[in-house]
Amino acid sequence: MHNQLSSELIGLLGEAAFVALAERFGGTRLHVPAKVRPGHELAELLGQDKAERLVQSYTSATLRIPLARELRARHYRAQGLSNAGIARKLGITETGVDKLFRRMECPPIKGSAQLLLPL
């Protein structure tokens, strides 16, 4: 499920960088520093340019980074991952992945890469 923060972060960073952020910090609070120097964890994860964009938009804020399981599942399916691979990356069971896809309005097709459109 997309929430407002997820949508804002996807617009700011792009989907791949948002997925990386959710993989690393999803389900936790992230304090956004006032500056991001090269070598900072956010710069290493997102790239310096995207880390600076995050800082410019959310300086000194504490963000609750979403798990973004649905978006991540779509992203991983587009990369060609099986339900087992998706389950491992999301930390859920394969049955959980099946349920996640069944609840989606337009679930990704197994075994095919699809363009991911913003929701």
PDB file of C-alpha atoms in Angstrom:
ATOM      1  CA  MET A   1       0.000   0.000   0.000  1.00  0.00           C
ATOM      2  CA  HIS A   2       1.355   3.387  -0.947  1.00  0.00           C
ATOM      3  CA  ASN A   3       1.267   6.101   1.611  1.00  0.00           C
ATOM      4  CA  GLN A   4       2.065   9.747   1.076  1.00  0.00           C
ATOM      5  CA  LEU A   5       5.689   9.428   2.213  1.00  0.00           C
ATOM      6  CA  SER A   6       6.286   6.501  -0.133  1.00  0.00           C
ATOM      7  CA  SER A   7       4.927   8.510  -3.063  1.00  0.00           C
ATOM      8  CA  GLU A   8       7.017  11.544  -2.123  1.00  0.00           C
ATOM      9  CA  LEU A   9      10.195   9.474  -1.784  1.00  0.00           C
ATOM     10  CA  ILE A  10       9.600   7.676  -5.090  1.00  0.00           C
ATOM     11  CA  GLY A  11       9.107  11.053  -6.805  1.00  0.00           C
ATOM     12  CA  LEU A  12      12.239  12.437  -5.180  1.00  0.00           C
ATOM     13  CA  LEU A  13      14.588   9.461  -5.498  1.00  0.00           C
ATOM     14  CA  GLY A  14      13.123   7.195  -8.163  1.00  0.00           C
ATOM     15  CA  GLU A  15      11.801   3.700  -7.623  1.00  0.00           C
ATOM     16  CA  ALA A  16      15.106   1.811  -7.489  1.00  0.00           C
ATOM     17  CA  ALA A  17      16.584   4.142  -4.859  1.00  0.00           C
ATOM     18  CA  PHE A  18      13.362   4.036  -2.846  1.00  0.00           C
ATOM     19  CA  VAL A  19      13.468   0.229  -2.906  1.00  0.00           C
ATOM     20  CA  ALA A  20      17.069   0.352  -1.656  1.00  0.00           C
ATOM     21  CA  LEU A  21      16.017   2.741   1.119  1.00  0.00           C
ATOM     22  CA  ALA A  22      13.115   0.462   2.114  1.00  0.00           C
ATOM     23  CA  GLU A  23      15.367  -2.605   2.040  1.00  0.00           C
ATOM     24  CA  ARG A  24      17.866  -0.974   4.400  1.00  0.00           C
ATOM     25  CA  PHE A  25      15.621   1.138   6.649  1.00  0.00           C
ATOM     26  CA  GLY A  26      12.048  -0.112   6.094  1.00  0.00           C
ATOM     27  CA  GLY A  27      10.052  -0.376   9.293  1.00  0.00           C
ATOM     28  CA  THR A  28      12.402   1.909  11.216  1.00  0.00           C
ATOM     29  CA  ARG A  29      12.901   5.599  11.831  1.00  0.00           C
ATOM     30  CA  LEU A  30      15.600   7.333   9.827  1.00  0.00           C
ATOM     31  CA  HIS A  31      17.013  10.646  10.965  1.00  0.00           C
ATOM     32  CA  VAL A  32      17.937  12.716   7.917  1.00  0.00           C
ATOM     33  CA  PRO A  33      21.117  14.676   8.646  1.00  0.00           C
ATOM     34  CA  ALA A  34      21.661  18.335   7.767  1.00  0.00           C
ATOM     35  CA  LYS A  35      24.527  17.367   5.423  1.00  0.00           C
ATOM     36  CA  VAL A  36      25.576  14.207   3.630  1.00  0.00           C
ATOM     37  CA  ARG A  37      29.260  13.955   2.924  1.00  0.00           C
ATOM     38  CA  PRO A  38      30.752  11.396   0.526  1.00  0.00           C
ATOM     39  CA  GLY A  39      31.071   8.091   2.338  1.00  0.00           C
ATOM     40  CA  HIS A  40      27.973   8.699   4.501  1.00  0.00           C
ATOM     41  CA  GLU A  41      25.684   5.662   4.672  1.00  0.00           C
ATOM     42  CA  LEU A  42      22.944   7.436   2.689  1.00  0.00           C
ATOM     43  CA  ALA A  43      25.424   8.569   0.020  1.00  0.00           C
ATOM     44  CA  GLU A  44      26.747   5.019  -0.280  1.00  0.00           C
ATOM     45  CA  LEU A  45      23.238   3.578  -0.532  1.00  0.00           C
ATOM     46  CA  LEU A  46      21.554   6.131  -2.803  1.00  0.00           C
ATOM     47  CA  GLY A  47      24.430   7.925  -4.487  1.00  0.00           C
ATOM     48  CA  GLN A  48      25.573  11.392  -3.502  1.00  0.00           C
ATOM     49  CA  ASP A  49      23.094  13.254  -5.728  1.00  0.00           C
ATOM     50  CA  LYS A  50      20.014  11.422  -4.443  1.00  0.00           C
ATOM     51  CA  ALA A  51      21.227  11.576  -0.847  1.00  0.00           C
ATOM     52  CA  GLU A  52      21.574  15.355  -1.197  1.00  0.00           C
ATOM     53  CA  ARG A  53      18.059  15.558  -2.651  1.00  0.00           C
ATOM     54  CA  LEU A  54      16.767  13.668   0.382  1.00  0.00           C
ATOM     55  CA  VAL A  55      18.613  16.054   2.710  1.00  0.00           C
ATOM     56  CA  GLN A  56      17.306  19.136   0.891  1.00  0.00           C
ATOM     57  CA  SER A  57      13.718  17.932   1.236  1.00  0.00           C
ATOM     58  CA  TYR A  58      13.842  16.444   4.725  1.00  0.00           C
ATOM     59  CA  THR A  59      16.745  18.146   6.565  1.00  0.00           C
ATOM     60  CA  SER A  60      16.857  17.133  10.224  1.00  0.00           C
ATOM     61  CA  ALA A  61      13.550  15.252   9.954  1.00  0.00           C
ATOM     62  CA  THR A  62      12.960  11.797  11.322  1.00  0.00           C
ATOM     63  CA  LEU A  63      11.174   9.675   8.717  1.00  0.00           C
ATOM     64  CA  ARG A  64       9.365   6.414   9.335  1.00  0.00           C
ATOM     65  CA  ILE A  65      10.556   4.507   6.306  1.00  0.00           C
ATOM     66  CA  PRO A  66       7.796   2.216   5.006  1.00  0.00           C
ATOM     67  CA  LEU A  67       8.385  -1.484   4.385  1.00  0.00           C
ATOM     68  CA  ALA A  68       6.783  -0.966   0.954  1.00  0.00           C
ATOM     69  CA  ARG A  69       6.315  -4.703   0.475  1.00  0.00           C
ATOM     70  CA  GLU A  70       3.846  -4.409  -2.408  1.00  0.00           C
ATOM     71  CA  LEU A  71       6.013  -2.030  -4.398  1.00  0.00           C
ATOM     72  CA  ARG A  72       9.135  -4.054  -3.622  1.00  0.00           C
ATOM     73  CA  ALA A  73       7.373  -7.279  -4.684  1.00  0.00           C
ATOM     74  CA  ARG A  74       6.457  -5.674  -8.025  1.00  0.00           C
ATOM     75  CA  HIS A  75      10.017  -4.379  -8.386  1.00  0.00           C
ATOM     76  CA  TYR A  76      11.508  -7.817  -7.687  1.00  0.00           C
ATOM     77  CA  ARG A  77       9.060  -9.525 -10.081  1.00  0.00           C
ATOM     78  CA  ALA A  78      10.111  -7.057 -12.807  1.00  0.00           C
ATOM     79  CA  GLN A  79      13.695  -8.162 -12.139  1.00  0.00           C
ATOM     80  CA  GLY A  80      12.577 -11.747 -12.817  1.00  0.00           C
ATOM     81  CA  LEU A  81      12.617 -13.082  -9.262  1.00  0.00           C
ATOM     82  CA  SER A  82      10.469 -16.090  -8.400  1.00  0.00           C
ATOM     83  CA  ASN A  83       8.028 -16.075  -5.512  1.00  0.00           C
ATOM     84  CA  ALA A  84      10.669 -17.840  -3.432  1.00  0.00           C
ATOM     85  CA  GLY A  85      13.222 -15.131  -4.230  1.00  0.00           C
ATOM     86  CA  ILE A  86      10.708 -12.391  -3.492  1.00  0.00           C
ATOM     87  CA  ALA A  87       9.770 -14.060  -0.209  1.00  0.00           C
ATOM     88  CA  ARG A  88      13.423 -14.133   0.878  1.00  0.00           C
ATOM     89  CA  LYS A  89      13.924 -10.458   0.007  1.00  0.00           C
ATOM     90  CA  LEU A  90      10.734  -9.403   1.810  1.00  0.00           C
ATOM     91  CA  GLY A  91      11.251 -11.665   4.820  1.00  0.00           C
ATOM     92  CA  ILE A  92       7.897 -13.396   4.368  1.00  0.00           C
ATOM     93  CA  THR A  93       6.718 -16.824   3.211  1.00  0.00           C
ATOM     94  CA  GLU A  94       5.985 -17.806  -0.384  1.00  0.00           C
ATOM     95  CA  THR A  95       2.327 -18.072   0.666  1.00  0.00           C
ATOM     96  CA  GLY A  96       2.608 -14.475   1.872  1.00  0.00           C
ATOM     97  CA  VAL A  97       3.880 -13.468  -1.575  1.00  0.00           C
ATOM     98  CA  ASP A  98       0.967 -15.300  -3.218  1.00  0.00           C
ATOM     99  CA  LYS A  99      -1.476 -13.433  -0.955  1.00  0.00           C
ATOM    100  CA  LEU A 100       0.257 -10.121  -1.622  1.00  0.00           C
ATOM    101  CA  PHE A 101      -0.112 -10.582  -5.391  1.00  0.00           C
ATOM    102  CA  ARG A 102      -3.736 -11.794  -5.079  1.00  0.00           C
ATOM    103  CA  ARG A 103      -4.678  -8.594  -3.217  1.00  0.00           C
ATOM    104  CA  MET A 104      -3.209  -6.389  -5.974  1.00  0.00           C
ATOM    105  CA  GLU A 105      -5.555  -4.826  -8.497  1.00  0.00           C
ATOM    106  CA  CYS A 106      -3.128  -5.550 -11.354  1.00  0.00           C
ATOM    107  CA  PRO A 107      -0.637  -8.161 -10.157  1.00  0.00           C
ATOM    108  CA  PRO A 108       2.565  -8.616 -12.140  1.00  0.00           C
ATOM    109  CA  ILE A 109       2.664 -11.651 -14.398  1.00  0.00           C
ATOM    110  CA  LYS A 110       4.955 -14.452 -13.280  1.00  0.00           C
ATOM    111  CA  GLY A 111       8.069 -14.811 -15.387  1.00  0.00           C
ATOM    112  CA  SER A 112       7.768 -11.515 -17.246  1.00  0.00           C
ATOM    113  CA  ALA A 113       9.414  -8.188 -16.718  1.00  0.00           C
ATOM    114  CA  GLN A 114       6.926  -5.344 -16.639  1.00  0.00           C
ATOM    115  CA  LEU A 115       7.229  -1.601 -16.589  1.00  0.00           C
ATOM    116  CA  LEU A 116       6.413  -0.252 -13.163  1.00  0.00           C
ATOM    117  CA  LEU A 117       4.194   2.769 -13.303  1.00  0.00           C
ATOM    118  CA  PRO A 118       3.786   5.130 -10.359  1.00  0.00           C
ATOM    119  CA  LEU A 119       0.577   4.569  -8.446  1.00  0.00           C
TER     120      LEU A 119
END
